[in-house]
Amino acid sequence: MESIKYKRIMLKISGEALAGENGYGIDFQVAKRIAEEIKEIVQMGIEVGAVVGGGNIWRGRQGEGMDRTTADYMGMLATCINAMALQDSLESIGVYTRVQTAIEMKQIAEPFIRRRAMRHLEKGRVVIFGAGTGNPYFSTDTTAALRAAEIEADLILLAKKVDGVYDKDPKKYSDAIKFDNVTYMDVLEKGLQVMDSTATSLCMDNNIPILVFGLDTPGNIKRALSGEKIGTLVTK
Ligand code: UDP
């Protein structure tokens, strides 16, 4: 039997990851593949919470000249569209899910209620957290950190386009070096491209490890949770 190191995890999927090659909107082939990967870890007995970003549809900072708060609320709504797409992809392959949103929209999702989320997780349902934290000026990385702390997740799996944390942008520099391990302080002090500083600080203060890995390689979620050395682990 595979040894399971993690009982409950928080998976953060950026909006960009859902867009696939298009760079915009939702690529349902990609959503389906991510759903298949989530199914594999649910079948391993791991409880899965998921936070989806919204960058494939709208990011607050795109709203040049707009009221920032309004632009951010639009971003939060974008995450709900993605949450529903992921829910649909998961349910189409027989994975039980619930979407809980930080902004009430009770015709389409449950409101975020921590104890209820915990119960769903215990029952093996994947809980997808939509609408970010419900507050402007925050990100979905911070949402992942916050919800991970609230649901007492053992690890945040941060799915990215790149396969880990590098000393400089690997797309621009061929000599960029990938780290196996970094500390929260390295991320903050060296400005490494992992999470924004609010999200990183929240993980640091609550001692939640973050595994940064590439979602483009199929099977990586299971690999990461089966103890294979992939990506970069951010810890104390
Ligand atoms: N957002 C927000 N508060 C939150 C989470 C998200 O205001 O708690 C808004 C913000 O405008 C952000 C957008 O939602 O730009 C989409 O989220 P994010 O940029 O984190 O998505 P990702 O980059 O992961 O796709």
XYZ file of C-alpha atoms and ligand atoms in Angstrom:
261
model
C 0.000 0.000 0.000
C 1.132 3.523 -0.741
C 1.980 5.398 2.419
C -0.072 8.546 2.695
C 1.743 11.433 4.276
C -1.056 13.925 3.978
C -4.596 13.491 5.233
C -6.063 16.753 4.001
C -4.670 19.084 1.386
C -5.514 22.394 -0.205
C -5.072 22.548 -3.946
C -4.676 25.985 -5.484
C -5.328 26.120 -9.206
C -4.701 29.407 -10.931
C -7.175 30.645 -13.493
C -4.357 30.530 -16.011
C -4.034 26.766 -15.501
C -7.687 26.295 -16.482
C -7.221 28.335 -19.645
C -4.822 25.830 -21.176
C -3.090 27.008 -24.353
C -5.743 29.635 -25.073
C -4.590 31.829 -22.221
C -8.181 32.970 -21.751
C -11.441 31.386 -20.660
C -11.845 27.737 -19.741
C -10.407 24.843 -21.693
C -12.697 21.979 -20.725
C -10.180 19.381 -21.842
C -7.776 20.826 -19.293
C -10.472 21.072 -16.618
C -11.310 17.404 -17.232
C -7.674 16.376 -16.910
C -7.296 18.274 -13.639
C -10.523 16.652 -12.428
C -9.120 13.186 -13.276
C -6.021 13.976 -11.273
C -8.063 15.141 -8.307
C -10.102 11.936 -8.532
C -6.905 9.889 -8.209
C -5.977 11.509 -4.923
C -9.518 11.351 -3.570
C -9.337 7.611 -4.271
C -6.113 7.470 -2.250
C -8.206 8.624 0.724
C -6.886 12.178 0.775
C -9.367 14.923 1.661
C -9.215 17.723 -0.885
C -10.100 21.387 -0.610
C -9.574 23.480 -3.723
C -9.279 27.175 -4.410
C -9.489 28.374 -7.993
C -8.183 31.681 -9.261
C -9.872 33.915 -11.768
C -7.042 35.305 -13.867
C -8.242 33.504 -17.011
C -11.332 35.707 -16.936
C -10.607 38.831 -14.958
C -8.030 40.196 -12.525
C -8.739 43.289 -10.467
C -5.629 45.057 -11.705
C -6.871 44.851 -15.317
C -9.497 47.424 -14.461
C -7.407 50.479 -15.296
C -9.177 53.639 -14.262
C -11.834 51.573 -12.509
C -12.723 51.703 -8.886
C -10.375 49.069 -7.437
C -12.969 47.499 -5.179
C -15.423 47.015 -8.042
C -12.675 45.537 -10.217
C -11.732 43.129 -7.423
C -15.333 42.018 -6.915
C -15.436 41.251 -10.632
C -12.361 39.085 -10.087
C -14.069 37.277 -7.233
C -17.070 36.579 -9.467
C -14.679 35.196 -12.091
C -13.403 32.653 -9.553
C -16.997 31.458 -9.074
C -17.343 30.731 -12.792
C -14.154 28.655 -12.579
C -15.323 26.932 -9.399
C -18.509 25.828 -11.144
C -16.573 24.612 -14.177
C -14.301 22.533 -11.957
C -17.298 21.223 -10.039
C -18.945 20.142 -13.272
C -15.791 18.430 -14.513
C -15.411 16.556 -11.231
C -19.040 15.497 -11.029
C -19.013 14.286 -14.619
C -16.482 11.643 -13.556
C -18.280 10.709 -10.352
C -16.458 12.811 -7.754
C -18.736 14.334 -5.129
C -18.197 18.048 -4.655
C -19.538 21.142 -3.003
C -18.823 24.720 -3.965
C -18.757 27.183 -1.081
C -18.461 30.866 -1.821
C -17.256 33.746 0.318
C -19.938 35.960 -1.266
C -23.409 34.525 -0.859
C -25.034 33.268 -4.034
C -27.184 30.572 -2.579
C -28.975 29.589 -5.768
C -25.735 28.205 -7.137
C -23.491 27.419 -4.186
C -23.379 27.087 -0.430
C -22.069 30.021 1.554
C -18.687 29.377 3.151
C -19.316 27.786 6.535
C -16.176 26.308 8.003
C -17.768 23.526 10.028
C -19.862 22.504 7.072
C -16.807 22.473 4.830
C -15.033 20.220 7.335
C -17.960 17.817 7.354
C -17.993 17.629 3.555
C -14.263 16.902 3.573
C -14.686 14.157 6.158
C -17.295 12.592 3.907
C -14.824 12.553 1.035
C -16.367 15.414 -0.927
C -14.094 17.845 -2.690
C -14.864 21.336 -1.416
C -14.186 24.098 -3.922
C -13.900 27.531 -2.370
C -15.111 30.309 -4.653
C -15.182 34.123 -4.502
C -11.752 34.324 -2.888
C -11.764 35.677 0.650
C -14.785 37.827 -0.179
C -12.647 40.933 0.270
C -11.057 43.253 -2.272
C -7.271 43.812 -2.174
C -6.659 40.099 -1.606
C -5.717 37.279 -3.954
C -6.759 33.693 -4.371
C -3.289 32.660 -3.142
C -4.175 34.358 0.124
C -7.544 32.601 -0.010
C -5.763 29.249 -0.341
C -3.570 30.074 2.668
C -6.526 31.264 4.736
C -8.814 28.358 3.924
C -5.930 25.903 4.372
C -5.429 27.236 7.895
C -9.162 27.135 8.593
C -9.694 23.559 7.404
C -6.403 22.483 9.001
C -4.873 21.279 5.765
C -1.481 19.573 6.024
C -0.163 21.077 2.812
C -0.930 23.584 0.087
C -0.375 22.222 -3.399
C 0.294 25.239 -5.561
C -0.235 24.244 -9.165
C 1.651 26.480 -11.565
C 2.674 26.745 -15.179
C 6.333 26.360 -14.137
C 7.502 23.211 -12.364
C 8.869 24.800 -9.195
C 10.622 27.817 -7.740
C 13.651 29.202 -9.596
C 16.213 31.873 -8.748
C 15.088 33.754 -11.863
C 12.457 33.361 -14.552
C 13.221 30.054 -16.342
C 11.299 31.198 -19.399
C 13.686 34.112 -19.835
C 16.953 32.661 -18.523
C 18.238 29.257 -19.602
C 20.656 29.165 -16.629
C 17.887 29.619 -14.043
C 18.338 27.240 -11.101
C 15.431 25.345 -9.581
C 15.292 24.942 -5.807
C 14.191 21.717 -4.106
C 13.504 23.517 -0.847
C 13.188 27.153 0.135
C 12.040 28.884 3.289
C 9.166 31.338 3.600
C 11.799 33.952 4.461
C 13.700 33.232 1.209
C 10.483 33.814 -0.699
C 9.790 37.072 1.102
C 13.341 38.446 1.168
C 14.434 37.414 -2.308
C 11.060 38.166 -3.866
C 10.833 34.661 -5.374
C 7.838 34.093 -7.621
C 5.781 31.801 -5.429
C 2.853 33.537 -3.779
C 2.213 37.153 -2.939
C 3.663 38.309 0.360
C 0.330 38.314 2.218
C -0.259 34.667 1.318
C 3.340 33.683 2.115
C 3.229 35.412 5.517
C -0.015 33.683 6.385
C 1.532 30.293 5.579
C 4.672 31.194 7.523
C 2.749 32.322 10.610
C 0.648 29.178 10.578
C 3.400 26.817 9.507
C 1.622 25.472 6.428
C 4.042 23.906 3.930
C 3.566 24.839 0.268
C 4.520 22.542 -2.573
C 4.949 24.464 -5.814
C 4.742 22.213 -8.846
C 3.886 22.181 -12.538
C 0.441 21.081 -13.532
C 1.342 20.703 -17.194
C 2.900 17.281 -16.607
C 0.004 14.812 -16.279
C -0.027 12.797 -13.053
C 1.874 15.362 -11.028
C -0.725 15.807 -8.288
C -0.636 12.112 -7.399
C 3.135 12.038 -7.767
C 3.514 14.932 -5.349
C 1.295 13.285 -2.756
C 2.871 9.856 -3.174
C 6.140 11.279 -1.904
C 7.941 11.630 -5.232
C 10.343 14.527 -5.253
C 8.848 17.057 -7.591
C 8.572 20.814 -7.540
C 9.796 22.990 -4.691
C 8.783 22.699 -1.059
C 8.418 25.948 0.878
C 8.716 25.530 4.643
C 10.103 27.164 7.766
N -9.815 38.732 -5.640
C -10.109 39.587 -4.575
N -10.112 39.066 -3.306
C -9.838 37.766 -3.038
C -9.513 36.922 -4.123
C -9.515 37.424 -5.411
O -10.356 40.761 -4.759
O -9.878 37.361 -1.866
C -9.911 39.258 -7.030
C -8.695 40.049 -7.462
O -9.125 41.125 -8.261
C -7.937 39.050 -8.325
C -9.065 38.264 -8.951
O -10.053 38.188 -7.933
O -7.136 39.682 -9.285
C -8.711 36.880 -9.439
O -7.939 36.201 -8.479
P -6.368 35.891 -8.704
O -5.731 37.027 -9.426
O -5.793 35.523 -7.385
O -6.454 34.630 -9.657
P -5.277 33.726 -10.290
O -4.091 34.629 -10.540
O -4.938 32.670 -9.300
O -5.881 33.162 -11.522
